[in-house]
mmCIF file of C-alpha atoms in Angstrom:
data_model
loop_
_atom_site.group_PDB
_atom_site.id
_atom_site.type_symbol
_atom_site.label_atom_id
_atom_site.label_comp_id
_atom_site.label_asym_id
_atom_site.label_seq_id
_atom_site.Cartn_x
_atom_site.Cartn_y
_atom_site.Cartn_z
ATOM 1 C CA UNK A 267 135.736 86.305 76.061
ATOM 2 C CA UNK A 268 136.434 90.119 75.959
ATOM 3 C CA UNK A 269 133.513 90.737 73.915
ATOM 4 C CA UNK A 270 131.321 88.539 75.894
ATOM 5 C CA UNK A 271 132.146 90.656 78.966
ATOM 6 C CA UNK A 272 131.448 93.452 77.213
ATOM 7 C CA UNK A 273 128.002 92.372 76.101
ATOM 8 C CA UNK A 274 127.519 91.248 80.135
ATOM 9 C CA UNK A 275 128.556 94.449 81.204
ATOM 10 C CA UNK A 276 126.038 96.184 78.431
ATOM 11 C CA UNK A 277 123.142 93.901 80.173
ATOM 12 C CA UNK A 278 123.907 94.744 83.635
ATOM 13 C CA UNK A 279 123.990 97.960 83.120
ATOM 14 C CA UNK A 280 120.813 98.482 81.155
ATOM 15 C CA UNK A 281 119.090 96.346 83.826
ATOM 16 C CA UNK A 282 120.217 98.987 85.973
ATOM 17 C CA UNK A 283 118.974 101.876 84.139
ATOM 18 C CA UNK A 284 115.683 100.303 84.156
ATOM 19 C CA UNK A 285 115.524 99.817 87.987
ATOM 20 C CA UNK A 286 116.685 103.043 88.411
ATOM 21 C CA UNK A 287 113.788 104.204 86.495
ATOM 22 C CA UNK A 288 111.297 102.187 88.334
ATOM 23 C CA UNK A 289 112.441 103.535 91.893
ATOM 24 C CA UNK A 290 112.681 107.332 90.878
ATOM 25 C CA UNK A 291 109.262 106.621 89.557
ATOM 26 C CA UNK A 292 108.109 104.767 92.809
ATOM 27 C CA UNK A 293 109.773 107.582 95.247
ATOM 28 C CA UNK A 294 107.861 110.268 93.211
ATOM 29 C CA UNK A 295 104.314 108.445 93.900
ATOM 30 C CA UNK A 296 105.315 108.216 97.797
ATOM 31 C CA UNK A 297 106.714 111.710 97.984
ATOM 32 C CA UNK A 298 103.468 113.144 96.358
ATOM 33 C CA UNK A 299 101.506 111.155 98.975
ATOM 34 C CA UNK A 300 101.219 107.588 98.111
ATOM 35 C CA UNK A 301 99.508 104.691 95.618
ATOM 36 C CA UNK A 302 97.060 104.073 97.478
ATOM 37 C CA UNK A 303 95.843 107.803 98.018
ATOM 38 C CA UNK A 304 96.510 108.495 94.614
ATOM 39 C CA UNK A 305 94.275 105.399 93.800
ATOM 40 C CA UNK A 306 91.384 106.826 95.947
ATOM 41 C CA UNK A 307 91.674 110.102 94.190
ATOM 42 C CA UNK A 308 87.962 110.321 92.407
ATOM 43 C CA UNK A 309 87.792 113.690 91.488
ATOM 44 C CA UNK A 310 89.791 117.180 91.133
ATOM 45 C CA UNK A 311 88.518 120.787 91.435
ATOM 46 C CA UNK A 312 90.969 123.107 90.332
ATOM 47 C CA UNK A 313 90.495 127.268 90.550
ATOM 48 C CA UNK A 314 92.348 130.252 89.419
ATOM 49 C CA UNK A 315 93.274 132.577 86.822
ATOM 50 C CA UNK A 316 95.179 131.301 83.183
ATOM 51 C CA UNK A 317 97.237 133.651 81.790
ATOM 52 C CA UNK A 318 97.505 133.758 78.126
ATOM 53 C CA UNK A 319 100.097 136.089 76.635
ATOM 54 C CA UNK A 320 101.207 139.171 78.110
ATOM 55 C CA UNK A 321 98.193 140.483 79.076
ATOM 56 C CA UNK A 322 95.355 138.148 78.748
ATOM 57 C CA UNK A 323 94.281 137.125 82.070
ATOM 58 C CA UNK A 324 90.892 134.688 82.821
ATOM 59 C CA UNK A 325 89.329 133.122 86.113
ATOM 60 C CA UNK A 326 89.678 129.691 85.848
ATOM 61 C CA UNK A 327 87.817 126.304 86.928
ATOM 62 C CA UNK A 328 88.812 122.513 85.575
ATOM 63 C CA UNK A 329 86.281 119.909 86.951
ATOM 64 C CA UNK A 330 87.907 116.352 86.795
ATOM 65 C CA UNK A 331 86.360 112.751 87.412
ATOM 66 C CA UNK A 332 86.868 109.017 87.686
ATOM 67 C CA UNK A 333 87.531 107.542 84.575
ATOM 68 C CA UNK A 334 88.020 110.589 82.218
ATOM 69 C CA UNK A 335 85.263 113.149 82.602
ATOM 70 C CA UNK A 336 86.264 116.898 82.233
ATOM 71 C CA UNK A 337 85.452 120.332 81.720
ATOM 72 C CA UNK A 338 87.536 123.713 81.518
ATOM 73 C CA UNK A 339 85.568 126.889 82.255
ATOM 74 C CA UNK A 340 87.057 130.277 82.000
ATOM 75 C CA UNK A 341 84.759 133.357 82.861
ATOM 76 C CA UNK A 342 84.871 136.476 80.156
ATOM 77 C CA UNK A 343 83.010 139.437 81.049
ATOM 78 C CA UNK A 344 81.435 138.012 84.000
ATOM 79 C CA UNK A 345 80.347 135.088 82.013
ATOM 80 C CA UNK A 346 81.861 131.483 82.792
ATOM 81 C CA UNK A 347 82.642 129.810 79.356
ATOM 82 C CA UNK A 348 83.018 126.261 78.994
ATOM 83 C CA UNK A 349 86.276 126.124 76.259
ATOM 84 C CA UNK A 350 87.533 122.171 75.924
ATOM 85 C CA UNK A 351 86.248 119.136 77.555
ATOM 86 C CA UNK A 352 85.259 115.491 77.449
ATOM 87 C CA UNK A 353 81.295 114.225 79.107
ATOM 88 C CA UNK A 354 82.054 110.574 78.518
ATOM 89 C CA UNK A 355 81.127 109.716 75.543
ATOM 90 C CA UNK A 356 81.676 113.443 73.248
ATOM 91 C CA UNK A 357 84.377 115.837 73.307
ATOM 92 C CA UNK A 358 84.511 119.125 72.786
ATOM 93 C CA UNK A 359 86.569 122.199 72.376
ATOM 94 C CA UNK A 360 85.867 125.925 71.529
ATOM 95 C CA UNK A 361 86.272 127.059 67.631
ATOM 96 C CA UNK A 362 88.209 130.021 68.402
ATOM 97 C CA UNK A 363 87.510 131.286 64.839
ATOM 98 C CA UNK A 364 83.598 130.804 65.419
ATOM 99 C CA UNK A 365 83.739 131.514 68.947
ATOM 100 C CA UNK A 366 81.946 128.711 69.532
ATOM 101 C CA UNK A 367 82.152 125.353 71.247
ATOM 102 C CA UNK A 368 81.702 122.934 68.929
ATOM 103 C CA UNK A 369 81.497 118.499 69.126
ATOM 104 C CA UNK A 370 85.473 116.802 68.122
ATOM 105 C CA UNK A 371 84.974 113.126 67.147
ATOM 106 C CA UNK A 372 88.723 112.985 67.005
ATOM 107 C CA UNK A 373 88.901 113.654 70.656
ATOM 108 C CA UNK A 374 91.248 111.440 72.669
ATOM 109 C CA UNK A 375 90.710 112.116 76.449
ATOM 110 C CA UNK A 376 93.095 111.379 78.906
ATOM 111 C CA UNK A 377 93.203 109.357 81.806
ATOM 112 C CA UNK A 378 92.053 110.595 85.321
ATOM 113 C CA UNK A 379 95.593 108.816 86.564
ATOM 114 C CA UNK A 380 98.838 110.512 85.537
ATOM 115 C CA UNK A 381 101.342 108.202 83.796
ATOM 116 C CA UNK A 382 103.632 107.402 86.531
ATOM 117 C CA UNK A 383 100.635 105.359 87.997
ATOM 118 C CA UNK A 384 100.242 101.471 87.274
ATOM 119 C CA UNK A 385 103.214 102.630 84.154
ATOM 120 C CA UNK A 386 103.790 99.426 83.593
ATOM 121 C CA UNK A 387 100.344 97.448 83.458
ATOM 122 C CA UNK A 388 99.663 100.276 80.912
ATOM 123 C CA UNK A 389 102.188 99.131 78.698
ATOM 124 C CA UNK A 390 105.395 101.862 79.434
ATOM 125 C CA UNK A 391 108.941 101.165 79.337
ATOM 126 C CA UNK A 392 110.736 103.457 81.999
ATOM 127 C CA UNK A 393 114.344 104.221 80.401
ATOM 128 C CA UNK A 394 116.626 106.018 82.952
ATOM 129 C CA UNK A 395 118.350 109.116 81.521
ATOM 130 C CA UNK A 396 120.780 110.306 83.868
ATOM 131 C CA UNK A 397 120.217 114.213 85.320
ATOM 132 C CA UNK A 398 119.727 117.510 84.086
ATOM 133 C CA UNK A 399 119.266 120.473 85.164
ATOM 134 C CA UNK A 400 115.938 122.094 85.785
ATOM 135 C CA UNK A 401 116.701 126.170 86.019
ATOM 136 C CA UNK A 402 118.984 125.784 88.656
ATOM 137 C CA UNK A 403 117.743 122.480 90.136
ATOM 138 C CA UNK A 404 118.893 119.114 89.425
ATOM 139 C CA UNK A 405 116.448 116.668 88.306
ATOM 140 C CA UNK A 406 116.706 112.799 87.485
ATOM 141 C CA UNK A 407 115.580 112.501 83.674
ATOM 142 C CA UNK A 408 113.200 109.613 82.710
ATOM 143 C CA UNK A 409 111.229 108.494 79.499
ATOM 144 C CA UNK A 410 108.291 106.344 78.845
ATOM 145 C CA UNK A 411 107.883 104.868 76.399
ATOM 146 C CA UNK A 412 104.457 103.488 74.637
ATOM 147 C CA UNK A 413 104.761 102.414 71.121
ATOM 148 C CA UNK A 414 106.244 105.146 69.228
ATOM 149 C CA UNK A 415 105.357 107.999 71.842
ATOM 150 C CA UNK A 416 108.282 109.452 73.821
ATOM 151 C CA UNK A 417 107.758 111.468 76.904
ATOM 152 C CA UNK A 418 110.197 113.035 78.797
ATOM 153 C CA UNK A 419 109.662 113.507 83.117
ATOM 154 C CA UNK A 420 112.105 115.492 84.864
ATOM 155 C CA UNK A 421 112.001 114.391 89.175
ATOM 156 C CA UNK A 422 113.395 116.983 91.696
ATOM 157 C CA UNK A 423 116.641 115.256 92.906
ATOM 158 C CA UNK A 424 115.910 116.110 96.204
ATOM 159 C CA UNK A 425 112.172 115.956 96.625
ATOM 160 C CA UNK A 426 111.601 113.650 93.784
ATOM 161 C CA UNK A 427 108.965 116.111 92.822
ATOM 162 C CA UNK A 428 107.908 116.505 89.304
ATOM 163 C CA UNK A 429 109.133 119.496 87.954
ATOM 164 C CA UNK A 430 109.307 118.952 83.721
ATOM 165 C CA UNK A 431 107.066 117.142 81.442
ATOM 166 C CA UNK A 432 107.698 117.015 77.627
ATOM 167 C CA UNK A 433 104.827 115.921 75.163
ATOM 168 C CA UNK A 434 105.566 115.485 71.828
ATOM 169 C CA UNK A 435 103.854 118.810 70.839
ATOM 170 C CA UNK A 436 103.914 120.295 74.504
ATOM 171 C CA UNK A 437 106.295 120.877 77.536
ATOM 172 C CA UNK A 438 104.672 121.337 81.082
ATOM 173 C CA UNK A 439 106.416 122.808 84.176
ATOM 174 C CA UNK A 440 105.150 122.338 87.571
ATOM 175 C CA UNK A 441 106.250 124.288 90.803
ATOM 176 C CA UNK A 442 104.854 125.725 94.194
ATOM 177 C CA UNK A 443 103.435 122.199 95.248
ATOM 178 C CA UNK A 444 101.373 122.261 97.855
ATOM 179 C CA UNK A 445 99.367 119.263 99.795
ATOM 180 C CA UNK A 446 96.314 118.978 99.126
ATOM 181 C CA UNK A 447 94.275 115.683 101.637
ATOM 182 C CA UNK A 448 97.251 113.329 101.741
ATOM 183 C CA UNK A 449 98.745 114.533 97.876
ATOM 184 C CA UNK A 450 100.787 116.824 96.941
ATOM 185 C CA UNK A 451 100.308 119.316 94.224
ATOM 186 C CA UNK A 452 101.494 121.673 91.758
ATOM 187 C CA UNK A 453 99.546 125.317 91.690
ATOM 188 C CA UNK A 454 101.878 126.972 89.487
ATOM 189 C CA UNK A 455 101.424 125.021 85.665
ATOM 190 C CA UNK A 456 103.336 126.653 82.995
ATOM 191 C CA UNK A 457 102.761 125.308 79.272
ATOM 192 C CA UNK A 458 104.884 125.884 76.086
ATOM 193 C CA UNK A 459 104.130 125.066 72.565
ATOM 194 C CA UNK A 460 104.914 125.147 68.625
ATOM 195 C CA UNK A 461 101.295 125.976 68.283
ATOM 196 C CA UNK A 462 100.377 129.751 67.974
ATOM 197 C CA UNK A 463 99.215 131.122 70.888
ATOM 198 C CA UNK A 464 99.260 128.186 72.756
ATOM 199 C CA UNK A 465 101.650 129.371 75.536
ATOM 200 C CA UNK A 466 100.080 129.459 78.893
ATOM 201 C CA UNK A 467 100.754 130.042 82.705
ATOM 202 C CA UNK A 468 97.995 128.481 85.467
ATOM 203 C CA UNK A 469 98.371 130.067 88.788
ATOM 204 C CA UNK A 470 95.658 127.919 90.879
ATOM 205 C CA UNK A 471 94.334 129.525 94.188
ATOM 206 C CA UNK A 472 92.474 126.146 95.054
ATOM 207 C CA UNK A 473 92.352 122.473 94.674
ATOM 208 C CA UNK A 474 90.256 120.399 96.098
ATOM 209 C CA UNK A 475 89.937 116.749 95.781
ATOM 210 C CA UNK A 476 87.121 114.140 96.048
ATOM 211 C CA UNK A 477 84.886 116.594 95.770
ATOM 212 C CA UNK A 478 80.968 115.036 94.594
ATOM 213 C CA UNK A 479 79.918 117.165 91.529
ATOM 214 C CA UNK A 480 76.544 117.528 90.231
ATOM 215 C CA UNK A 481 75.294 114.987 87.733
ATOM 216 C CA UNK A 482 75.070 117.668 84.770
ATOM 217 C CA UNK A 483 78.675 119.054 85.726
ATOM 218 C CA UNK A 484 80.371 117.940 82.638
ATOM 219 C CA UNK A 485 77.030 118.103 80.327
ATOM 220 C CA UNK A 486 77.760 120.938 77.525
#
């Protein structure tokens, strides 16, 4: 009996964990302005300067679109400089030892939609964590799971804002949100990696959303 209660009390409290998950997932979406808006979202301008390094310090434009279109453009010298992207069907990324953009066929692109967005219809498992801290802010700690890939989210206790992101190979941090239409977003985007040189910071000066690009905007 005592180990039947135990099992019971194992259950329930997984079950838990799992709903947990769900509505710290759920409160995020309405905090940052809502499924549906986030459903309507189309496209994404973003605009500022990447810092790479120290000193290393590029304007910056990412064009995103409905269902996985992109392009990153940094200007050098006056010149804008299309580095990483994906036109549909190719992808492509800059060959930093040619200096040259060159075709990847191993290019996965990502979705348009962040994770948190239809999770489960894509096949997640939401595992609640319990909180951690976040520099000196609290933050509810949640994986997803999809076959054997693990990422980490860390929500804002408080705002339920996203403030963490670990990637198997990459951790994100997001801060000085902003709203942007009915959404709310991050213009501060720092990035850490094992990869050399890989270590960014975004400071974005714009965002704009649903924005119609030209029909050769993500040609390369």
């Amino acid at each position: 009996m005592k180990k039947l209660l135990i099992v019971f009390v194992l259950i329930i409290s997984q079950l838990a964990f799992a709903q947990t998950a769900k509505e710290i997932i759920d409160k995020n979406i309405e905090s940052s302005g809502g499924l549906t808006s986030w459903k309507l979202l189309n496209s994404v301008f973003l605009q500022g300067k990447v810092i790479l390094g120290i000193k290393d310090e590029y304007p910056i434009k990412i064009y995103q679109q409905r269902p996985n279109l992109t392009k990153t453009v940094i200007t050098i010298s006056g010149k804008d400089t299309a580095i990483e992207g994906y036109d549909g069907t190719k992808g492509y990324a800059m060959n930093y030892a040619t200096n040259k953009l060159q075709e990847y066929k191993e290019y996965v692109p990502e979705s348009f939609d962040n994770d948190f967005i239809d999770w489960e219809n894509k096949g997640f498992e939401a595992k609640y964590l319990g909180k951690e801290k976040v520099g000196e802010v609290y933050c509810h700690k949640v994986e997803l799971t999809k076959n054997v890939n693990k990422n980490y989210y860390y929500f804002d206790t408080k705002s339920f804002m996203l403030l963490k992101e670990m990637k198997k190979d990459e951790t994100l941090t997001y801060s000085d949100y902003k709203k942007v239409g009915n959404l709310m977003m991050p213009f501060r985007i720092e990035s850490s990696s094992a990869k050399k040189d890989g270590d960014y910071v975004m400071l974005l000066n714009k965002v704009e959303i649903n924005k119609v690009f030209p029909i050769n905007s993500f040609k390369f």
